[in-house]
Amino acid sequence: KNIANNTVMIVSHKYGTDVAAVTDAALATAGNSYLAFYNAGALGPKGIAKRAVKDTAKAAIGVDQAEVDRRARVAPDKEQGIKDLMEVVETGEPSKKKG
């Protein structure tokens, strides 16, 4: 998107705002076309089969989707960082990390 914005600025400077507006629309159309093509690939037989197999496997092994979604929203080290901070606040010194 940054390349498209820079291109529009250059075209605006060189050819004027009318041509820049057309360039902006053309680049937006090209980007949207690419996204549509990319997303359509997920709707093909392979994409649908892959999704079905993944969902079935998750159900078979008992994955709790709500827990997976909760963990995905939290950065992996965020909880550990909070625990380390609380330990420093409580004890006054950082813990000795293994490793």
Short mmCIF file of C-alpha atoms in Angstrom, two decimals:
data_model
loop_
_atom_site.label_atom_id
_atom_site.label_comp_id
_atom_site.label_asym_id
_atom_site.label_seq_id
_atom_site.Cartn_x
_atom_site.Cartn_y
_atom_site.Cartn_z
CA LYS A 1 0.00 0.00 0.00
CA ASN A 2 2.88 2.35 0.72
CA ILE A 3 4.24 1.80 -2.79
CA ALA A 4 0.83 2.62 -4.22
CA ASN A 5 0.62 5.83 -2.18
CA ASN A 6 4.09 6.89 -3.28
CA THR A 7 3.23 6.13 -6.90
CA VAL A 8 0.11 8.26 -6.67
CA MET A 9 2.11 11.14 -5.16
CA ILE A 10 4.67 10.96 -7.99
CA VAL A 11 1.96 10.80 -10.66
CA SER A 12 0.17 13.73 -9.02
CA HIS A 13 3.34 15.79 -9.07
CA LYS A 14 4.23 14.92 -12.65
CA TYR A 15 0.80 14.71 -14.37
CA GLY A 16 -1.70 16.40 -12.05
CA THR A 17 -4.44 15.43 -9.63
CA ASP A 18 -6.86 14.04 -12.22
CA VAL A 19 -4.37 11.44 -13.45
CA ALA A 20 -3.34 10.73 -9.86
CA ALA A 21 -6.96 9.96 -8.95
CA VAL A 22 -7.23 7.53 -11.87
CA THR A 23 -3.93 5.91 -10.86
CA ASP A 24 -5.12 5.56 -7.28
CA ALA A 25 -8.34 3.89 -8.44
CA ALA A 26 -6.43 1.57 -10.79
CA LEU A 27 -4.00 0.50 -8.06
CA ALA A 28 -6.84 -0.05 -5.58
CA THR A 29 -8.65 -2.17 -8.17
CA ALA A 30 -5.51 -4.22 -8.81
CA GLY A 31 -5.03 -4.78 -5.07
CA ASN A 32 -8.64 -5.80 -4.55
CA SER A 33 -8.49 -8.14 -7.54
CA TYR A 34 -5.44 -9.85 -6.09
CA LEU A 35 -7.16 -10.28 -2.71
CA ALA A 36 -10.25 -11.72 -4.38
CA PHE A 37 -8.09 -14.20 -6.32
CA TYR A 38 -6.18 -15.15 -3.17
CA ASN A 39 -9.36 -15.65 -1.12
CA ALA A 40 -11.02 -17.63 -3.92
CA GLY A 41 -8.23 -20.17 -3.58
CA ALA A 42 -9.50 -21.00 -0.10
CA LEU A 43 -12.90 -21.79 -1.61
CA GLY A 44 -11.52 -24.43 -3.95
CA PRO A 45 -11.79 -28.15 -3.24
CA LYS A 46 -8.35 -28.27 -1.62
CA GLY A 47 -9.08 -25.31 0.65
CA ILE A 48 -12.45 -26.69 1.75
CA ALA A 49 -11.01 -30.17 2.35
CA LYS A 50 -8.13 -28.74 4.36
CA ARG A 51 -10.49 -26.74 6.58
CA ALA A 52 -12.76 -29.77 7.11
CA VAL A 53 -9.84 -32.03 8.06
CA LYS A 54 -8.42 -29.45 10.48
CA ASP A 55 -11.78 -28.87 12.17
CA THR A 56 -12.44 -32.62 12.41
CA ALA A 57 -9.01 -33.29 13.90
CA LYS A 58 -9.45 -30.52 16.46
CA ALA A 59 -12.83 -31.94 17.47
CA ALA A 60 -11.42 -35.49 17.66
CA ILE A 61 -8.62 -34.57 20.06
CA GLY A 62 -10.82 -32.26 22.10
CA VAL A 63 -9.34 -28.85 21.39
CA ASP A 64 -11.28 -26.11 23.15
CA GLN A 65 -11.63 -23.44 20.43
CA ALA A 66 -12.47 -20.74 22.97
CA GLU A 67 -9.17 -21.40 24.78
CA VAL A 68 -7.25 -21.34 21.49
CA ASP A 69 -8.84 -18.00 20.60
CA ARG A 70 -8.05 -16.59 24.06
CA ARG A 71 -4.39 -17.60 23.77
CA ALA A 72 -4.16 -16.16 20.26
CA ARG A 73 -5.22 -12.74 21.57
CA VAL A 74 -2.47 -12.69 24.23
CA ALA A 75 1.17 -12.27 23.27
CA PRO A 76 3.19 -15.34 24.30
CA ASP A 77 5.51 -13.43 26.59
CA LYS A 78 2.99 -10.93 27.91
CA GLU A 79 1.79 -13.13 30.79
CA GLN A 80 5.34 -14.08 31.75
CA GLY A 81 6.35 -10.42 31.65
CA ILE A 82 3.57 -9.53 34.06
CA LYS A 83 4.59 -12.35 36.40
CA ASP A 84 8.22 -11.13 36.36
CA LEU A 85 7.10 -7.58 37.06
CA MET A 86 4.91 -8.67 39.98
CA GLU A 87 7.81 -10.66 41.43
CA VAL A 88 10.06 -7.60 41.29
CA VAL A 89 7.36 -5.50 42.97
CA GLU A 90 6.80 -8.08 45.72
CA THR A 91 10.40 -9.10 46.42
CA GLY A 92 12.34 -6.07 45.28
CA GLU A 93 14.68 -8.05 43.01
CA PRO A 94 14.32 -9.90 39.71
CA SER A 95 14.25 -13.68 39.57
CA LYS A 96 17.24 -15.67 38.33
CA LYS A 97 16.26 -17.10 34.96
CA LYS A 98 17.38 -20.55 33.94
CA GLY A 99 18.97 -20.93 30.57
#
